[in-house]
Coordinates of C-alpha atoms in Angstrom, one line a residue:
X1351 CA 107.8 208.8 -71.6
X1352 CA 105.5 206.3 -70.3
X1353 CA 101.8 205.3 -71.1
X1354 CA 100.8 206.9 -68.0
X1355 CA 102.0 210.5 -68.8
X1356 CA 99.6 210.6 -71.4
X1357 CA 96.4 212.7 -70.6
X1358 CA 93.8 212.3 -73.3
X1359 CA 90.9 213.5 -74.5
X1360 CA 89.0 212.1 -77.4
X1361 CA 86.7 213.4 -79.3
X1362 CA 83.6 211.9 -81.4
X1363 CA 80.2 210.9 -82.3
X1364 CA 79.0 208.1 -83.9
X1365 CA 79.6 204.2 -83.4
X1366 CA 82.4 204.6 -85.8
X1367 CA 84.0 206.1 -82.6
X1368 CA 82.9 204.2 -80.0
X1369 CA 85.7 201.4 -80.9
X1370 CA 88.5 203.2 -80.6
X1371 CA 87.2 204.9 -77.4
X1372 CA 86.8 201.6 -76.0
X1373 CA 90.2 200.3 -77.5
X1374 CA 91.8 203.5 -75.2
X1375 CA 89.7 202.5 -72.2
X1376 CA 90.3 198.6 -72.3
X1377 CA 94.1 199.1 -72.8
X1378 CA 94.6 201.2 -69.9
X1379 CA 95.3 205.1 -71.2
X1380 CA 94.4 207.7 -69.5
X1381 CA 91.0 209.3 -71.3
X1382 CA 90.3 212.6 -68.5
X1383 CA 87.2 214.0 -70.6
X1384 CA 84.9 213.0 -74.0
X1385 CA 84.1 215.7 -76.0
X1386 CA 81.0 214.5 -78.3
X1387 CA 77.9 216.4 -79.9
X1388 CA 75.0 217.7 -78.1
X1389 CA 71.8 215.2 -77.9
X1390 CA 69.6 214.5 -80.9
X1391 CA 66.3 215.3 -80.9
X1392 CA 64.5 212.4 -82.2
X1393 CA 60.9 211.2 -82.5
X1394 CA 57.8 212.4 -83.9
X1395 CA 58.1 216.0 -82.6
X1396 CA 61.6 216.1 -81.6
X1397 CA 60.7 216.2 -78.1
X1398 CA 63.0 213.0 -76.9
X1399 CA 67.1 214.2 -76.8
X1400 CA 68.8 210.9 -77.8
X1401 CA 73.0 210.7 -76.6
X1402 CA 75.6 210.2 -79.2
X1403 CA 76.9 206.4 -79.1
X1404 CA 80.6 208.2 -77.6
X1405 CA 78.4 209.9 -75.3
X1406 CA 76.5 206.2 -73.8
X1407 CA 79.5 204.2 -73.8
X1408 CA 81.5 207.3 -72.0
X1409 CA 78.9 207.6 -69.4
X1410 CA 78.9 203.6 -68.6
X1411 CA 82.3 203.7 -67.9
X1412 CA 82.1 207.1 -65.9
X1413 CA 84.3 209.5 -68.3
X1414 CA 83.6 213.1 -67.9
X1415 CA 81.6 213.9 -71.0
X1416 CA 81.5 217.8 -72.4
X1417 CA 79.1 218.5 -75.6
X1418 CA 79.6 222.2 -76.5
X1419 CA 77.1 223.6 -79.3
X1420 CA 80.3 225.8 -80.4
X1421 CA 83.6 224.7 -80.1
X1422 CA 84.6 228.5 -79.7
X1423 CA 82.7 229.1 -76.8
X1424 CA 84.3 230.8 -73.8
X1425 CA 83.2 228.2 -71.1
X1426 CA 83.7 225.4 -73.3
X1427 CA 87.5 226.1 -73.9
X1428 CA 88.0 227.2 -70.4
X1429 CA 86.4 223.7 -69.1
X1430 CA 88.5 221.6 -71.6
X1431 CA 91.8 223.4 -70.7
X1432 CA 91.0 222.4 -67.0
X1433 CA 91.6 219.3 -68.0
X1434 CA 95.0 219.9 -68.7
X1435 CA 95.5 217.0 -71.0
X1436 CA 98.3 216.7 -73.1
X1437 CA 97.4 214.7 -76.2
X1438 CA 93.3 214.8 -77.8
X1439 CA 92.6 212.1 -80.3
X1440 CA 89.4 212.6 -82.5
X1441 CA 87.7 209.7 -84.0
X1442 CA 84.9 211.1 -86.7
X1443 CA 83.8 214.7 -84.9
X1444 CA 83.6 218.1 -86.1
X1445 CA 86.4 220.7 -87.4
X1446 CA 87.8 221.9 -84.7
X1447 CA 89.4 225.9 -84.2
X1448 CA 93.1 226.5 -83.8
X1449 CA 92.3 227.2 -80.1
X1450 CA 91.2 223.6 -79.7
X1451 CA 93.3 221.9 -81.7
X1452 CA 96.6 222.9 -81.0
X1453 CA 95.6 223.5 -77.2
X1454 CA 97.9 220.1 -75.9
X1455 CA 101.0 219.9 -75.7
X1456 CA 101.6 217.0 -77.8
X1457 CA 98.9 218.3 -79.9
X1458 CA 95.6 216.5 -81.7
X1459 CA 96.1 213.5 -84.3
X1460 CA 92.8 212.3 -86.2
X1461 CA 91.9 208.9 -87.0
X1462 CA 90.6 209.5 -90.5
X1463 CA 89.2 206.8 -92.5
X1464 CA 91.3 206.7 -95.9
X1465 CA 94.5 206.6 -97.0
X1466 CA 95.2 210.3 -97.0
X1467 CA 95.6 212.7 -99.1
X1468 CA 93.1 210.5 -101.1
X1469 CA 89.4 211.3 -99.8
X1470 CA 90.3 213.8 -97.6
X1471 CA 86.2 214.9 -96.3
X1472 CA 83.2 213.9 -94.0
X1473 CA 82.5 210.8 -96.6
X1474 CA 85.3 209.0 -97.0
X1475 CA 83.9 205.4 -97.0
X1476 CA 81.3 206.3 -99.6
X1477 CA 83.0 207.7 -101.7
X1478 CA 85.7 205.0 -102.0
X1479 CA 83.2 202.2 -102.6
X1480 CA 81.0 204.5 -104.8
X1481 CA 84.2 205.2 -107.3
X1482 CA 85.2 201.2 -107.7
X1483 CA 88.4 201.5 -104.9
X1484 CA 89.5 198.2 -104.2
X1485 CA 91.5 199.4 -101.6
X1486 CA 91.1 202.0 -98.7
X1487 CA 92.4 202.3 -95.3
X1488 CA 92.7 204.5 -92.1
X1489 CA 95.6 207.3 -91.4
X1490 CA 96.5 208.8 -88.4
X1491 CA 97.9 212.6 -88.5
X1492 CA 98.5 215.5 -86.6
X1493 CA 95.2 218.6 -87.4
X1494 CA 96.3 222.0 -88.3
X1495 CA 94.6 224.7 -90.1
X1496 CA 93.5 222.9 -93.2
X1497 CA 90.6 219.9 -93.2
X1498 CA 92.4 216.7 -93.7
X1499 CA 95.9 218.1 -94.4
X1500 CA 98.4 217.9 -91.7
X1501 CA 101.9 215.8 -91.4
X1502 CA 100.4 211.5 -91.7
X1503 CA 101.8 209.7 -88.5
X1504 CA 100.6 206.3 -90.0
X1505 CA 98.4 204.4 -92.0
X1506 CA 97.3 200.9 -92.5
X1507 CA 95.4 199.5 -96.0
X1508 CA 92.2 198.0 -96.0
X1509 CA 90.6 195.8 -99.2
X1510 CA 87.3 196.4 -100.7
X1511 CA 86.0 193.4 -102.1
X1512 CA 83.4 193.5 -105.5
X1513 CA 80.6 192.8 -103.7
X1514 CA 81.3 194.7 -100.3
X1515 CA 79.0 197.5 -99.7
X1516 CA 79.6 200.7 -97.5
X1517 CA 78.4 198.7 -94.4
X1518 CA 80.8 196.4 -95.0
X1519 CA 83.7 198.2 -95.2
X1520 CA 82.4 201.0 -92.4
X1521 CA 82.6 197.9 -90.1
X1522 CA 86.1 196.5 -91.2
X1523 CA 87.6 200.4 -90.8
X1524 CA 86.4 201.2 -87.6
X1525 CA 88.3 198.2 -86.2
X1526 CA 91.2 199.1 -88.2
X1527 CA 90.8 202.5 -86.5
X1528 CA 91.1 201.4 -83.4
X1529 CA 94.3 199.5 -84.3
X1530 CA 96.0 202.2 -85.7
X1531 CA 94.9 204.4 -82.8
X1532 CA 96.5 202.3 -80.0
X1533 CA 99.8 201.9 -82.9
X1534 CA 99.7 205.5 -83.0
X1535 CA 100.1 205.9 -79.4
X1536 CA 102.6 203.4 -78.7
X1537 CA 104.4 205.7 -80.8
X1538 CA 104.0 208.7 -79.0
X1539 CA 104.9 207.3 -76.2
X1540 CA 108.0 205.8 -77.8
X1541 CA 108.9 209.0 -79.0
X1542 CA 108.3 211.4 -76.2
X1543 CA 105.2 212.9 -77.7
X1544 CA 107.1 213.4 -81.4
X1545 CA 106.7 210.3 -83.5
X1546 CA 108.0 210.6 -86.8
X1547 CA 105.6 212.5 -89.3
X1548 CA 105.5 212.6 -93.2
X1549 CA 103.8 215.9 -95.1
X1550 CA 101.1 214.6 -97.5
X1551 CA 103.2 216.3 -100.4
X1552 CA 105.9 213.8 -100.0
X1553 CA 103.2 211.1 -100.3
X1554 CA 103.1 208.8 -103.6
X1555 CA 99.6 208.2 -104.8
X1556 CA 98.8 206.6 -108.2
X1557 CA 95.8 208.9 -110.7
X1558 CA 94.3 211.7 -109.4
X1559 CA 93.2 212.3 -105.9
X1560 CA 89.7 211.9 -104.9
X1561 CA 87.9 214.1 -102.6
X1562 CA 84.8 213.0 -100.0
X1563 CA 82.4 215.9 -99.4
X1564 CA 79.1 215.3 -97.4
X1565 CA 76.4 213.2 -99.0
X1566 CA 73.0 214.8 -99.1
X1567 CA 69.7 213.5 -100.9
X1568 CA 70.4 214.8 -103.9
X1569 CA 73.5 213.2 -103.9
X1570 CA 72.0 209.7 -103.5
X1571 CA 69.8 210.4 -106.9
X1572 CA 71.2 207.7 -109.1
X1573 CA 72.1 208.7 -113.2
X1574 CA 71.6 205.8 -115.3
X1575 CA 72.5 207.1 -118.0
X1576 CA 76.5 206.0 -117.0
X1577 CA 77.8 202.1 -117.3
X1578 CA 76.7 199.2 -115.4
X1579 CA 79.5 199.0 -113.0
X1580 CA 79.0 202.4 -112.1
X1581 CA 75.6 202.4 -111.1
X1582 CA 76.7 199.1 -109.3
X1583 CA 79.4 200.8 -107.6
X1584 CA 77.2 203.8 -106.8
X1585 CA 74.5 201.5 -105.0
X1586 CA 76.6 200.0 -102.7
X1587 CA 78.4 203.0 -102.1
X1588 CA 75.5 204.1 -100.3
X1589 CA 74.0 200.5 -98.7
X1590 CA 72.2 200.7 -96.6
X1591 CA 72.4 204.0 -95.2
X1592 CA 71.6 206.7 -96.3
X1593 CA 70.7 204.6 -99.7
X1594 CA 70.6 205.3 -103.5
X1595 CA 66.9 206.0 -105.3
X1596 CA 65.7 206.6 -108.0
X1597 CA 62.7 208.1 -109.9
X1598 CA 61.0 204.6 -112.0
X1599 CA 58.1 203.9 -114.1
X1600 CA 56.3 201.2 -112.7
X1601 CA 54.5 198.3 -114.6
X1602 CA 51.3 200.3 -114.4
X1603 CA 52.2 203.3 -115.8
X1604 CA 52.7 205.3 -112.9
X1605 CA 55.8 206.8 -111.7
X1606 CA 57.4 206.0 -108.0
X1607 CA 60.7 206.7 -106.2
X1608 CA 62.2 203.9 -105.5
X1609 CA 65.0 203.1 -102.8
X1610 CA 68.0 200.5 -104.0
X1611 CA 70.4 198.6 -101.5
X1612 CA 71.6 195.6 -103.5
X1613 CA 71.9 194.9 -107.2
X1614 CA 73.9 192.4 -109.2
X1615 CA 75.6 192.6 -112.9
X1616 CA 74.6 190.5 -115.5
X1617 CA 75.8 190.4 -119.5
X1618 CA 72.7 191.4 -120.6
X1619 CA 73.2 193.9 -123.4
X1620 CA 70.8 197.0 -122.6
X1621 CA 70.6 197.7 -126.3
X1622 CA 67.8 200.0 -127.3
X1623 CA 66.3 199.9 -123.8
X1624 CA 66.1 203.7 -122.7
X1625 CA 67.8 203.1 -118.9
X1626 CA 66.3 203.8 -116.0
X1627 CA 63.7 201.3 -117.6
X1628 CA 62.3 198.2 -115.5
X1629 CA 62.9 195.3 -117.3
X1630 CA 60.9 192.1 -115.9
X1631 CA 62.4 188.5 -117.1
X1632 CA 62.3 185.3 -116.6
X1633 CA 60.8 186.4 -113.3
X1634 CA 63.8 188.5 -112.3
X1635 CA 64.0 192.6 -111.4
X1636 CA 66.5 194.7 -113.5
X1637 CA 67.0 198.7 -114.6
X1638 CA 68.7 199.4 -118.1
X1639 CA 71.8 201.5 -117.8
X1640 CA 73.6 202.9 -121.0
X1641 CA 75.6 199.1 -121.9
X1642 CA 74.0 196.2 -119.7
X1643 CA 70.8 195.6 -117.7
X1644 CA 71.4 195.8 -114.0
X1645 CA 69.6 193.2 -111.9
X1646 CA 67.6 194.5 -108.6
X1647 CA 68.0 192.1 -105.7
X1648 CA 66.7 194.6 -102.3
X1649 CA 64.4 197.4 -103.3
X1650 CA 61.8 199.7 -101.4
X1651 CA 59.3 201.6 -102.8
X1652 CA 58.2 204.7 -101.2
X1653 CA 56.1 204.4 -98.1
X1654 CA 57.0 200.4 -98.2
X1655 CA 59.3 198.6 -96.4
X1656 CA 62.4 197.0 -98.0
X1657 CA 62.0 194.1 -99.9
X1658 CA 63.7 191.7 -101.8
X1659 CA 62.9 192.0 -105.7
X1660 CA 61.4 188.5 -106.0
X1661 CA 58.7 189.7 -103.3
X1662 CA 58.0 192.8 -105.4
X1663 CA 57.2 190.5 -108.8
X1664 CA 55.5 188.6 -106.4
X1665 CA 53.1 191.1 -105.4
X1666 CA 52.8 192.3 -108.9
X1667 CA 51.9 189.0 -110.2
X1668 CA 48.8 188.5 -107.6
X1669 CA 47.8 192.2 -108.5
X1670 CA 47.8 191.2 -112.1
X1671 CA 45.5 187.8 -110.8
X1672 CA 42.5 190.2 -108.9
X1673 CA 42.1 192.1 -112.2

């Protein structure tokens, strides 16, 4: 086979996608239709419909775009099968029906960011960085009927430093998953459309496995009462979107909700601190947890913008001066 028999179409949303859409387009395969998600409305009253990222950079480099508000739909299956492409790729989309999915010939592989079958979900990058992973990665594999279950073509390994937060390692995996897209290919191509394939059974994984469900607000809420590192790992698992809060007692008495996007660990013994208790000292920010004091570096309160800690005691401190 050669690299011109392929005819693909990807599938995806966010900017997560956008890189390996543009790693297909700058190496020369042939992408014959995007398939992304209908327009958002955005605004004050939801009366502006803002494009998907896959959806702008598609259109700026004149690729057929198709955004069906069912992936079922009679038109919508009939449309993509005019197409007649032989291989789809999907990049962070939607679940997709049988009748999609194993519509090509070669069928539809995934790029999927974690080293399946650990964090198979829609949160994989949270999740990893909110349960102290120091390592993560992207897979490649073929869909069938199950979410995040079918036969691994490859994967590649990614490091999560101490202090890297979900940004952080968002931005280092979507490159990687562009990589491992175009490696992905290049075997397809090598392989007439049937690279080599391994069942997720047969993969080795060290402790339990991990799953990634969605994260919701609630989900974000954080528990103090669990060790320091944990509540550090939490925070950065979710900096800084969509972003861990909290419930606090302020200074004054009064009680506020409380946004968190960057903390640091100290060896400050909680003791009999209750946690979730603002602790100010030596003109430092930090939150008892159930063994050490947790420092607060970028905070916002609700209704404020974010700020860094040292700005907050700031402001407290020239409260404190007008009374």
């Amino acid at each position: 086979m050669k690299k011109s028999d392929l005819r693909i179409v990807f599938m995806g949303t966010p900017e997560f996608a956008v890189e390996t859409l543009k790693a297909l387009v700058d190496n020369g395969y042939n992408v014959v239709a995007v398939v992304t998600q209908p327009d958002k409305p955005v605004g004050r009253h939801g009366s502006v419909l803002q494009p998907s990222p896959v959806k702008q950079y598609a259109l700026a480099n004149a690729l057929p775009v198709l955004q069906p508000e069912k992936m079922k739909d009679e038109q919508f299956v009939e449309t993509l099968r005019s197409y007649h492409a032989n291989l789809q790729v999907v990049v962070a989309f939607r679940m997709l029906p049988e009748i999609v999915w194993d519509m090509p010939e070669y069928g539809t592989f995934n790029v999927h960011a974690a080293l399946l079958p650990q964090y198979r979900g829609a949160a994989p990058i949270n999740w990893a960085v909110i349960n102290g992973e120091t390592q993560t990665g992207v897979t490649t594999f073929f869909l069938d009927k199950d979410i995040d279950t079918g036969r691994i073509i490859m994967q590649m390994p990614f490091d999560i430093s101490d202090d890297a937060n979900v940004e952080t390692v968002y931005n280092g995996l979507m490159t990687l998953g562009a990589q491992i897209c175009l490696a992905t290919l290049e075997k397809i191509v090598e392989n007439d459309g049937h690279p080599q394939t391994v069942a997720q059974e047969e993969v080795t994984t060290e402790g339990e496995l991990h799953v990634a469900p969605k994260i919701f607000k609630e989900t974000c809420e954080i528990n103090w009462r669990q060790s320091q590192k944990s509540v550090y790992d939490f925070v950065r698992g979710l900096s800084p979107v969509p972003g861990a809060w909290s419930k606090v007692v302020m200074p004054d008495g009064s009680e506020q909700v409380m946004k968190i996007y960057q903390t640091a660990k100290t060896e400050e013994p909680a003791g009999d601190v209750e946690p979730g208790t603002l602790v100010i000292s030596k003109k430092k920010l930090y939150i008892a947890t159930i063994d050490y004091l947790l420092e607060l570096c970028s905070i916002q309160l609700s209704g404020k913008k974010r700020m860094e800690a040292k700005d907050f005691l700031n402001g407290l401190k020239n409260m404190n001066a007008k009374k």
